[in-house]
PDB file of C-alpha atoms and ligand atoms in Angstrom:
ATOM      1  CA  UNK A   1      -8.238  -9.572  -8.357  1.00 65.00           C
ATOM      2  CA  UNK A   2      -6.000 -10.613  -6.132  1.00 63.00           C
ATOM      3  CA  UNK A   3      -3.018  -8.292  -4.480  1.00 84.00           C
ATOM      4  CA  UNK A   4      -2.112  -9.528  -0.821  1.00 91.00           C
ATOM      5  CA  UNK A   5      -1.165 -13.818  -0.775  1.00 94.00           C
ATOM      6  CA  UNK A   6      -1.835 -14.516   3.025  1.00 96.00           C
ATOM      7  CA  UNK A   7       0.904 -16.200   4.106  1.00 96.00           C
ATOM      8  CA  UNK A   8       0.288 -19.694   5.098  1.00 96.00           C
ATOM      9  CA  UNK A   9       1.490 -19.292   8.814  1.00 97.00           C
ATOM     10  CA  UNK A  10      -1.509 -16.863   9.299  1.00 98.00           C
ATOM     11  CA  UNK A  11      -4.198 -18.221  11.199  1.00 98.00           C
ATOM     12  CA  UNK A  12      -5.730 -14.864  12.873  1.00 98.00           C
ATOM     13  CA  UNK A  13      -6.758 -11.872  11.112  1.00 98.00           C
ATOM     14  CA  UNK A  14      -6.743  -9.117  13.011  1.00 98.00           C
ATOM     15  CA  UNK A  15      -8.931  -5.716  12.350  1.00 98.00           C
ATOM     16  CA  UNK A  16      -8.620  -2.180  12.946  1.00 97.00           C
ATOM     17  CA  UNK A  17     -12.192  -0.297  12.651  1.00 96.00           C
ATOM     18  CA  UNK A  18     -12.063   3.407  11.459  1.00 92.00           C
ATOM     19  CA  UNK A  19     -11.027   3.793   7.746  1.00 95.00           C
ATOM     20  CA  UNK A  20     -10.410  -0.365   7.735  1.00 97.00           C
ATOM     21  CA  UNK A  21     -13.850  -1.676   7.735  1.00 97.00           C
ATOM     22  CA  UNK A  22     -15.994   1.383   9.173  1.00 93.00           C
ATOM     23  CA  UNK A  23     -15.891   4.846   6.683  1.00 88.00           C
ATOM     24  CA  UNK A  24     -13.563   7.501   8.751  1.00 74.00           C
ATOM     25  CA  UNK A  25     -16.868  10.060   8.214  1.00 66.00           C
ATOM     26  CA  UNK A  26     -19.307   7.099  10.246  1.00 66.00           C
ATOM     27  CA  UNK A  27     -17.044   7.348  13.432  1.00 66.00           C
ATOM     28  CA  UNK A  28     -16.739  10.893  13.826  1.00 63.00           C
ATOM     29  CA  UNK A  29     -20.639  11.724  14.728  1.00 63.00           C
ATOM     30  CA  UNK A  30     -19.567  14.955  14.514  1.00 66.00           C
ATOM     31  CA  UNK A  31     -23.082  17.265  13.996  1.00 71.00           C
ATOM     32  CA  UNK A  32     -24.175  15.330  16.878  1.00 83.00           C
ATOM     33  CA  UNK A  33     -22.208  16.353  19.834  1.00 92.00           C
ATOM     34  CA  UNK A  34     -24.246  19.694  20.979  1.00 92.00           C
ATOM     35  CA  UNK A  35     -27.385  17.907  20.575  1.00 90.00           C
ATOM     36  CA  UNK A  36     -26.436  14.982  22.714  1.00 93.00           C
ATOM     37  CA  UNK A  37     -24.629  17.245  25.565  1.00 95.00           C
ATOM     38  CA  UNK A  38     -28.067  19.373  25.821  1.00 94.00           C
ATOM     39  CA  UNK A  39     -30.073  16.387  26.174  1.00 93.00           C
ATOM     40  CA  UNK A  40     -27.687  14.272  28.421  1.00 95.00           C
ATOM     41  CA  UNK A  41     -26.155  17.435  30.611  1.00 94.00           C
ATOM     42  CA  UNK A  42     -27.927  16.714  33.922  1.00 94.00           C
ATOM     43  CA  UNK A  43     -26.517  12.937  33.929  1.00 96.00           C
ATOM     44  CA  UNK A  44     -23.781  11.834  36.329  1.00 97.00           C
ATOM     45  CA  UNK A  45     -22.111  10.408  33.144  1.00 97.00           C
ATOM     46  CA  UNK A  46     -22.007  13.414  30.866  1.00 97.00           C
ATOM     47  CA  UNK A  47     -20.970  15.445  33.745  1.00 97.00           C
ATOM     48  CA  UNK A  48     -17.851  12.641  34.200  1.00 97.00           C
ATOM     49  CA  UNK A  49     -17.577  12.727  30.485  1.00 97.00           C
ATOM     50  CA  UNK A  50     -17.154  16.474  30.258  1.00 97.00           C
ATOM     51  CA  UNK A  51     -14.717  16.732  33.523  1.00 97.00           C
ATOM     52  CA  UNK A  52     -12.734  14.709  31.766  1.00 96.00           C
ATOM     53  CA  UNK A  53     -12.489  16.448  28.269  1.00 97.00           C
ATOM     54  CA  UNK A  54     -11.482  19.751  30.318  1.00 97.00           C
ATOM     55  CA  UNK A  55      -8.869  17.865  32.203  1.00 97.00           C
ATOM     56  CA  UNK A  56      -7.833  16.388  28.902  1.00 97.00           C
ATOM     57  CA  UNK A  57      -8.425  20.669  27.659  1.00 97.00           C
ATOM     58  CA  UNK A  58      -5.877  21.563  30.224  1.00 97.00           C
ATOM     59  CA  UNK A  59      -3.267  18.779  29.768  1.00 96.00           C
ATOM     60  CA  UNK A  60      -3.651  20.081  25.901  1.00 96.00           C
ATOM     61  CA  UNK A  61      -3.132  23.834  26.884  1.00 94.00           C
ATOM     62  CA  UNK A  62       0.207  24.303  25.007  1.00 94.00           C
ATOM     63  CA  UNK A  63      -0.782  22.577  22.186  1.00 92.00           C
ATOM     64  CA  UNK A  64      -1.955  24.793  19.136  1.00 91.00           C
ATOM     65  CA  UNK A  65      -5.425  25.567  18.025  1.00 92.00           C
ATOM     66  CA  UNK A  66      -6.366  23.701  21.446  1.00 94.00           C
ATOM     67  CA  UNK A  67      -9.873  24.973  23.061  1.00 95.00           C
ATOM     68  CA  UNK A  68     -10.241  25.158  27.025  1.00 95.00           C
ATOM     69  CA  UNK A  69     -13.213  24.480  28.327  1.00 96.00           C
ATOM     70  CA  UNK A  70     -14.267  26.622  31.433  1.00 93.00           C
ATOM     71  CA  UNK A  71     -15.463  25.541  34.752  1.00 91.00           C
ATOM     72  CA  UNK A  72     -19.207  26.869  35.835  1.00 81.00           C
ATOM     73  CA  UNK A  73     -19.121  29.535  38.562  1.00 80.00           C
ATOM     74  CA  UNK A  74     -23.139  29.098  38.240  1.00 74.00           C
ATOM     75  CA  UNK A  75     -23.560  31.879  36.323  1.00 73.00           C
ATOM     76  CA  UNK A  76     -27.124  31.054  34.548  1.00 74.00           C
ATOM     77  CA  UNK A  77     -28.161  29.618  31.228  1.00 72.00           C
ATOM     78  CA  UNK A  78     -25.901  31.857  29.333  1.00 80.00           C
ATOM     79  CA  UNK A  79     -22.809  30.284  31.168  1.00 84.00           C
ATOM     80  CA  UNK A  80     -24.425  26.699  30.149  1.00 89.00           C
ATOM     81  CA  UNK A  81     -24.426  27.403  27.148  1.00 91.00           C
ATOM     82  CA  UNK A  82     -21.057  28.952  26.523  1.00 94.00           C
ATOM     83  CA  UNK A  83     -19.194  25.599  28.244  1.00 95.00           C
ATOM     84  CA  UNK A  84     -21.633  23.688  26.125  1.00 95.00           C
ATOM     85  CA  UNK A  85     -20.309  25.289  23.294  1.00 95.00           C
ATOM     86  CA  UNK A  86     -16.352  25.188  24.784  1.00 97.00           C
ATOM     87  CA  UNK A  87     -17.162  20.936  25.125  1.00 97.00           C
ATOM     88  CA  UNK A  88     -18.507  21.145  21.357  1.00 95.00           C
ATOM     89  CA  UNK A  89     -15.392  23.172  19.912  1.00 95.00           C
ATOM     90  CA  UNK A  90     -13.146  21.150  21.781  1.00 97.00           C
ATOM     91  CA  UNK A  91     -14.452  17.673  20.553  1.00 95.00           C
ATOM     92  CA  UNK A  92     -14.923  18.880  16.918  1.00 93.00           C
ATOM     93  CA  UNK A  93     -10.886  19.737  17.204  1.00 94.00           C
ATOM     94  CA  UNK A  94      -9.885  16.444  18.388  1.00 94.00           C
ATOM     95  CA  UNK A  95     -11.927  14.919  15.821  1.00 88.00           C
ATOM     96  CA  UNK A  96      -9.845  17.229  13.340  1.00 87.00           C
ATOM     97  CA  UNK A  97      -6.846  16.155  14.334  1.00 89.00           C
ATOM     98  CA  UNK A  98      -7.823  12.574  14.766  1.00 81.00           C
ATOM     99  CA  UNK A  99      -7.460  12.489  17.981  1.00 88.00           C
ATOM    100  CA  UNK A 100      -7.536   9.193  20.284  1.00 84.00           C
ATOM    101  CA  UNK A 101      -7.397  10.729  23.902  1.00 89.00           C
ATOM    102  CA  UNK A 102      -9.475   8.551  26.451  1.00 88.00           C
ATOM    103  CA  UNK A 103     -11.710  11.616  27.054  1.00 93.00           C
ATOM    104  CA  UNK A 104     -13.170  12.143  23.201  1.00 92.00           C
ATOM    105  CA  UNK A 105     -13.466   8.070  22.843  1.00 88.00           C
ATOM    106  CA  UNK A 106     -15.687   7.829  25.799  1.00 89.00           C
ATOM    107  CA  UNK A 107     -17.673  10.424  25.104  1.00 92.00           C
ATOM    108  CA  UNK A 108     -18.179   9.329  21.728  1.00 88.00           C
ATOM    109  CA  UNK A 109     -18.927   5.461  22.770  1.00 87.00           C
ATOM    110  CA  UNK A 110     -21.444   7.257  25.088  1.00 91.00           C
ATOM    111  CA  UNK A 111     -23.232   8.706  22.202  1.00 90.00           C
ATOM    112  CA  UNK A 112     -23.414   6.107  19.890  1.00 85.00           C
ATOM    113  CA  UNK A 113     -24.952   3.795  22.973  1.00 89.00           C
ATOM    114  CA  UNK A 114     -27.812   6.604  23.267  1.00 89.00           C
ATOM    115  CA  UNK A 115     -27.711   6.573  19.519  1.00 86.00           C
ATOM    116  CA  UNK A 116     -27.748   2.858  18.306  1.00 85.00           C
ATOM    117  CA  UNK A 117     -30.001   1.694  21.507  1.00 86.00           C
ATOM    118  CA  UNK A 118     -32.468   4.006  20.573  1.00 85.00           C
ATOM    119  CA  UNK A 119     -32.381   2.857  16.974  1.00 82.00           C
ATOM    120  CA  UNK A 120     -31.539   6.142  15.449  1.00 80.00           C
ATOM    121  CA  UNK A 121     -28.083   4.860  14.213  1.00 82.00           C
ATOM    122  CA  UNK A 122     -27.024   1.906  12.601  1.00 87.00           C
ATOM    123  CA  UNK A 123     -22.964   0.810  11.954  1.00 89.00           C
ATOM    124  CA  UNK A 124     -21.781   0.780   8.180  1.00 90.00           C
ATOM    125  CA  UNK A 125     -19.484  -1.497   7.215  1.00 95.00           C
ATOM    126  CA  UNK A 126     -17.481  -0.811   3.404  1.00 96.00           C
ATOM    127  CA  UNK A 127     -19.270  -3.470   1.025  1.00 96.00           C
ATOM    128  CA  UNK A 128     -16.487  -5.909   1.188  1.00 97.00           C
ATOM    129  CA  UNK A 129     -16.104  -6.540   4.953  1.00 98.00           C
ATOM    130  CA  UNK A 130     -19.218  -8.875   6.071  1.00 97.00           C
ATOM    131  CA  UNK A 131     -18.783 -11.089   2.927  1.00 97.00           C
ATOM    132  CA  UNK A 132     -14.852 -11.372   3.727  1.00 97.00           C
ATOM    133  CA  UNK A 133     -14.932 -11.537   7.309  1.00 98.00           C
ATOM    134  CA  UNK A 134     -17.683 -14.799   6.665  1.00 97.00           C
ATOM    135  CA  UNK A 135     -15.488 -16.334   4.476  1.00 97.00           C
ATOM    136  CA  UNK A 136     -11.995 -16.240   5.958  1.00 97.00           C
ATOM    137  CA  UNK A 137     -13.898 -17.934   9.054  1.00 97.00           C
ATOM    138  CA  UNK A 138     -15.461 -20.674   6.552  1.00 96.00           C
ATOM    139  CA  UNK A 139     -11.735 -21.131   6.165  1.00 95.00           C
ATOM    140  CA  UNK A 140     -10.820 -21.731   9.530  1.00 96.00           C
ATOM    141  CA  UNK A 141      -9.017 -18.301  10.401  1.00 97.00           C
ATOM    142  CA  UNK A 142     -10.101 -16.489  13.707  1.00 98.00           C
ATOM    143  CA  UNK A 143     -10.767 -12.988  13.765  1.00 98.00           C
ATOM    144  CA  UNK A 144     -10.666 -10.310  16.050  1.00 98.00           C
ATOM    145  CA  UNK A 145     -10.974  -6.607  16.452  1.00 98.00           C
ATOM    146  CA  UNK A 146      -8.271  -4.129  17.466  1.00 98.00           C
ATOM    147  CA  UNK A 147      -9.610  -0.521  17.950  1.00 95.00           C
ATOM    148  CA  UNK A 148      -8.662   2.730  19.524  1.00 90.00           C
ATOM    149  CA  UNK A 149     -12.185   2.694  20.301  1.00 87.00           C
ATOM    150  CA  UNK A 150     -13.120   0.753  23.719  1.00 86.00           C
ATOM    151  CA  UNK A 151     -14.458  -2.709  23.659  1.00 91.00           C
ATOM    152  CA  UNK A 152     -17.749  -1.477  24.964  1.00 87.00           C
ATOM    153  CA  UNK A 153     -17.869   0.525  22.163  1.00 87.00           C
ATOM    154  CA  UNK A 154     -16.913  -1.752  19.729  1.00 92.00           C
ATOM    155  CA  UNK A 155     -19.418  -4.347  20.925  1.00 94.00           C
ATOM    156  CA  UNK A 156     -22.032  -1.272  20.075  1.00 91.00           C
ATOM    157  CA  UNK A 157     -21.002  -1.080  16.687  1.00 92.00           C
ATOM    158  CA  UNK A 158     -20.923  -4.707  15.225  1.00 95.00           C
ATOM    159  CA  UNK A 159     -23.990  -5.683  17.638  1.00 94.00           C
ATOM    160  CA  UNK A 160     -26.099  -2.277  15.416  1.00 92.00           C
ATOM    161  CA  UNK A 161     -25.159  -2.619  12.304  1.00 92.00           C
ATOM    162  CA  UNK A 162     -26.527  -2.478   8.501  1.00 91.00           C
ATOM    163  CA  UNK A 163     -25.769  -5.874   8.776  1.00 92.00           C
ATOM    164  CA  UNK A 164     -27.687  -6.565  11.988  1.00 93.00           C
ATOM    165  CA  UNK A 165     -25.941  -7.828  14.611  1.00 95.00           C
ATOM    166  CA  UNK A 166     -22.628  -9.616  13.712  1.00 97.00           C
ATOM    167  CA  UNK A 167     -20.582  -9.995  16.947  1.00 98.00           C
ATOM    168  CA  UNK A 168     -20.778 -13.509  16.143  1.00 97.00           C
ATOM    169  CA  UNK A 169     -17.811 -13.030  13.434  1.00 98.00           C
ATOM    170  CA  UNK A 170     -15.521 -11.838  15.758  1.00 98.00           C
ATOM    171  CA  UNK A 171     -13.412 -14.175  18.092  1.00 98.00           C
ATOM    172  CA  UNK A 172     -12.191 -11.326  20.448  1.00 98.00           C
ATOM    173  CA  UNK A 173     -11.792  -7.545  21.280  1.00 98.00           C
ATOM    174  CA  UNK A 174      -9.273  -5.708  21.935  1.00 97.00           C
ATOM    175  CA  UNK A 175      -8.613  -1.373  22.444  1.00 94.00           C
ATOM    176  CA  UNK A 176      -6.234   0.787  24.110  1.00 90.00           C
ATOM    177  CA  UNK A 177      -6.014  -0.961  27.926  1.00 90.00           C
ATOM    178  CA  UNK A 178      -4.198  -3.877  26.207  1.00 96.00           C
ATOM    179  CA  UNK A 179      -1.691  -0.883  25.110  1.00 95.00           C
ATOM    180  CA  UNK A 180      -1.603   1.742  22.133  1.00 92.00           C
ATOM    181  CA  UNK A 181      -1.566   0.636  18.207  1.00 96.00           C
ATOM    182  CA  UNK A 182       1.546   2.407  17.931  1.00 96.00           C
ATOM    183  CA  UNK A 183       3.401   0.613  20.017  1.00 97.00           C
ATOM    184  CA  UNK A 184       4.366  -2.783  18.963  1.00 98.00           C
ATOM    185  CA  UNK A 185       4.499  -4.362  22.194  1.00 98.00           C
ATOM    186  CA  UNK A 186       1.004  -3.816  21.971  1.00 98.00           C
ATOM    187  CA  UNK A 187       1.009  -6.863  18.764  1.00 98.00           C
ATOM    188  CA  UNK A 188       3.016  -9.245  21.185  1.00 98.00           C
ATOM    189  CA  UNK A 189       0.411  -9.005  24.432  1.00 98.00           C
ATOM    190  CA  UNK A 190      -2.711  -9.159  21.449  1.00 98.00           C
ATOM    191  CA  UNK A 191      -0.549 -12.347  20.576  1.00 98.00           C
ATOM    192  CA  UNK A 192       0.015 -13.650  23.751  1.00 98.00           C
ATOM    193  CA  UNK A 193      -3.368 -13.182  25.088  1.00 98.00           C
ATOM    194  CA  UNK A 194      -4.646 -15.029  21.599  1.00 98.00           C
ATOM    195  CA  UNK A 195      -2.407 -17.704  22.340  1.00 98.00           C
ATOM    196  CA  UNK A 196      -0.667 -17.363  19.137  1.00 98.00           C
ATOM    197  CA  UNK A 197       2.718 -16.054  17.627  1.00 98.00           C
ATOM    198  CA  UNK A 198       2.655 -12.981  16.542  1.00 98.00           C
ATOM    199  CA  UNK A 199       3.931 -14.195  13.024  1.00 98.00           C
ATOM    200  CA  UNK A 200       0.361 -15.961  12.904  1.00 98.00           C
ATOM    201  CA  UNK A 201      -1.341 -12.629  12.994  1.00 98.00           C
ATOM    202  CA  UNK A 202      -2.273 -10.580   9.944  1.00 98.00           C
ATOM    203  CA  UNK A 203      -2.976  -7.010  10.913  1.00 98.00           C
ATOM    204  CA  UNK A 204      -5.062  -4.684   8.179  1.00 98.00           C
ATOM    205  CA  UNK A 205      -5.182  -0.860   9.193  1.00 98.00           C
ATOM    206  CA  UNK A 206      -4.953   2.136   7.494  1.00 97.00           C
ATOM    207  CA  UNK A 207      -2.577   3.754   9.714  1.00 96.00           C
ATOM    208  CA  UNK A 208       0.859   3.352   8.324  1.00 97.00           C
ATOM    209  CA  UNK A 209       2.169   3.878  12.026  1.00 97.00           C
ATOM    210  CA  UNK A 210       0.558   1.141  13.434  1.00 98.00           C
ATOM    211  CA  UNK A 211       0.930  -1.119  10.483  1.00 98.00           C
ATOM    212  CA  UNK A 212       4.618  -0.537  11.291  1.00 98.00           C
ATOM    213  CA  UNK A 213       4.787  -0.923  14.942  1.00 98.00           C
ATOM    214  CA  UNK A 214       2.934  -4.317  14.545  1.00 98.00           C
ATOM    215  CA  UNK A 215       5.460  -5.239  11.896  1.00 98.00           C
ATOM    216  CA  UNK A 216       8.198  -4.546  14.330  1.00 98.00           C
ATOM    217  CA  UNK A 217       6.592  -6.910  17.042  1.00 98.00           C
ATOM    218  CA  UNK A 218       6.442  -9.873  13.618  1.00 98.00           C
ATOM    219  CA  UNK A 219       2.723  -9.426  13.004  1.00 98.00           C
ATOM    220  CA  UNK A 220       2.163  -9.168   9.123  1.00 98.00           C
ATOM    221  CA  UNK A 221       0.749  -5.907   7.648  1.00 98.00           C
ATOM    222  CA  UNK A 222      -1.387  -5.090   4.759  1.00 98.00           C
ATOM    223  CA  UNK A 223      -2.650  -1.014   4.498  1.00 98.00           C
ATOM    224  CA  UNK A 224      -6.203  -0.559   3.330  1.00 97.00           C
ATOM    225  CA  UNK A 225      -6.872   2.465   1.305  1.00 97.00           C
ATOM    226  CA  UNK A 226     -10.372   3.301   1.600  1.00 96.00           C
ATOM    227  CA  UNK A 227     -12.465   6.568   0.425  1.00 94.00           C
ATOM    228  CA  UNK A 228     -12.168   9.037   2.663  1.00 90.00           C
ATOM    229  CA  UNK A 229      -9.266   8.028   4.378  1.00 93.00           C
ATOM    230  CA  UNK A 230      -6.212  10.486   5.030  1.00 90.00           C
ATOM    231  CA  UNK A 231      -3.998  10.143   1.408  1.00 93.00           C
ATOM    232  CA  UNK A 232      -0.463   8.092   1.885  1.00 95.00           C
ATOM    233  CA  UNK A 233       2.762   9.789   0.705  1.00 95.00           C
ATOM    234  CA  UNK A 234       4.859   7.541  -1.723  1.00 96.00           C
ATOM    235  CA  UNK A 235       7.543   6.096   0.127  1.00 96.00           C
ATOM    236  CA  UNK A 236       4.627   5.164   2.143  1.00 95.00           C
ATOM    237  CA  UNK A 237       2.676   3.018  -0.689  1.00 95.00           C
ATOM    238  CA  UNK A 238       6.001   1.736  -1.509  1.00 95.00           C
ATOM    239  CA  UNK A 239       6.352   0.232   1.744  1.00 95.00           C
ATOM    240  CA  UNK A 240       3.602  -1.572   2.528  1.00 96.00           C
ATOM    241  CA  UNK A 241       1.174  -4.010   0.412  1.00 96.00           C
ATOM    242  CA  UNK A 242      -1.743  -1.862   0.252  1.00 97.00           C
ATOM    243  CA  UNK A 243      -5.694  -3.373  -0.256  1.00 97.00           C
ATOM    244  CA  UNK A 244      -8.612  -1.460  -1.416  1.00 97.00           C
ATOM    245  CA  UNK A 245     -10.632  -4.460  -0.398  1.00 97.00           C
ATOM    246  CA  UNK A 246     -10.951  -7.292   1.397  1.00 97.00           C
ATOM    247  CA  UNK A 247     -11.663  -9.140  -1.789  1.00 96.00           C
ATOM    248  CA  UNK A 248      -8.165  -8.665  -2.636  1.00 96.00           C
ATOM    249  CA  UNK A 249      -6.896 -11.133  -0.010  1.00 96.00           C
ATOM    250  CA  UNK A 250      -6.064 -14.382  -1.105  1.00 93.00           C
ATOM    251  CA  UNK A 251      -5.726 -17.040   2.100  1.00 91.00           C
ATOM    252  CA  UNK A 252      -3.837 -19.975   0.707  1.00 85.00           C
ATOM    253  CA  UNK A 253      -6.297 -22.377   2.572  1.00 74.00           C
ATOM    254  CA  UNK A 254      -9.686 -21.429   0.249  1.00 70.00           C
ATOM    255  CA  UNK A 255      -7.684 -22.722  -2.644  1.00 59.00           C
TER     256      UNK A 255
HETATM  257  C1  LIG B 301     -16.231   1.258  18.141  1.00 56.65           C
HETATM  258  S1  LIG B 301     -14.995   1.755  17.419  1.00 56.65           S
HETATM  259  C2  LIG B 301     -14.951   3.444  17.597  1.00 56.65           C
HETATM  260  C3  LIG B 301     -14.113   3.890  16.616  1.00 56.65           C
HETATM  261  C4  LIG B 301     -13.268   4.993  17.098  1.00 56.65           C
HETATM  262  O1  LIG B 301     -13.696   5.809  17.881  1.00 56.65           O
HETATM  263  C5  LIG B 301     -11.959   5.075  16.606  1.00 56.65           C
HETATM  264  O2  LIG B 301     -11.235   6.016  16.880  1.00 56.65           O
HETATM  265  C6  LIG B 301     -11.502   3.984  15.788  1.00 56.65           C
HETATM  266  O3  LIG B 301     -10.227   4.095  15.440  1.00 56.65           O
HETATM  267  P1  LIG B 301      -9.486   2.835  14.855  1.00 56.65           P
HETATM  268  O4  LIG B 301      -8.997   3.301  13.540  1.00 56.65           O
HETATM  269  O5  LIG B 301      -8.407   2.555  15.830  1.00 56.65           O
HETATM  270  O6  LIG B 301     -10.457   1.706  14.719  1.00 56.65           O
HETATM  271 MG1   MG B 302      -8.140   3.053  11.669  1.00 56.65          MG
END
């Protein structure tokens, strides 16, 4: 069943992760986070990880519901394992709250490298997306990634997935450094640095808010509603072309 008719001046699609091809619940890793911080506490990273949560913690101090995380005077393992438990809180309330600071998405990328190179995790994709993504490049589109998530952790996910690895499908990466995916000057560098117009581009997210900022900058939209993702209100639906699957694309140039 068809919904969305590509229009025939796009030539790149261009794909969010979380809620858009990836389930919102895979992403969070939520019941791992104490684990991981007890395990990995001693490393130089974890330690650069978790100064930078509490600076994010302090920058986040007026903010409600927000959890500081202490500094260690030393104190013994009871101390440890109160600012263990400070980190945990705080991460589990960004996660909440959907948060995209720099601190919780490098902490999380950190994780799932432990996790996937050690083979305990493996990306999920929704059924739809490997099948799609195959054939829209069987029909000549290019297609890249646009994440919140960094690159590196991007490259983590489609290179450990259900599916194996699949980097091979995508043409090109792109996260926050390239600017934020509510911001539409954000579509225009993603164009530029493509070498395309942005009116080539086809954008699928299920963030209305970045749907509309790329729309602003030319790029066209479509929102997908997936399980689990957070429910749209009606003017939104009314708005935007919705998809509840890939399969509902039709590209003019499979006909
Ligand atoms: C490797 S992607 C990590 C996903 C992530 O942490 C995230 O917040 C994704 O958000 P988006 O919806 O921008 O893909
Ligand atoms: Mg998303």
């Amino acid at each position: 069943m068809v919904v969305f008719s590509v229009p025939a001046e796009v030539t790149v699609i261009l794909l969010d992760i979380e809620g858009t091809t990836t389930p919102i619940a895979f992403v969070k890793v939520r019941e791992n986070v104490k684990e991981y911080l007890q395990t990995h506490w001693e490393e130089e990273e974890c330690q650069q990880d978790v100064n930078l949560l509490r600076k994010q913690a302090e920058e986040d101090a007026h903010v409600d519901g927000a959890i500081p995380i202490p500094a260690a005077s030393g104190n013994g393992v009871d101390e440890l394992q109160q600012i263990i438990q400070a980190v945990v809180d705080n991460v589990c309330w960004q996660m909440s709250l959907d948060r995209k600071t720099t601190a919780l998405k490098q902490l999380q990328g950190h994780m799932w490298r432990a996790a996937f190179t050690a083979g305990h995790m493996k990306a999920e994709f929704f059924e739809d997306v490997v099948p799609a993504v195959r054939k829209w490049r069987e029909d000549g589109m290019k297609v890249y990634i646009y994440s919140s998530g960094s690159v590196e952790a991007q490259k983590l996910l489609f290179g450990h997935s259900t599916e194996g690895n699949i980097l091979e499908l995508f043409d090109g990466h792109f996260d926050t450094k390239i600017g934020h995916k509510v911001e539409s000057e954000s579509y225009k560098k993603i164009a530029n640095s493509i070498g395309c117009s942005t009116n080539n581009i086809l954008f699928l997210t299920d963030i209305t808010l970045e749907a509309s900022a790329a729309e602003e900058a030319g790029v066209h939209v479509a929102v997908v509603v997936r399980p689990g993702n957070a429910g749209l209100t009606d003017d939104e639906k009314t708005s935007y072309s919705l998809i509840t699957s890939f399969s509902e694309l039709y590209l003019p140039s499979s006909a």
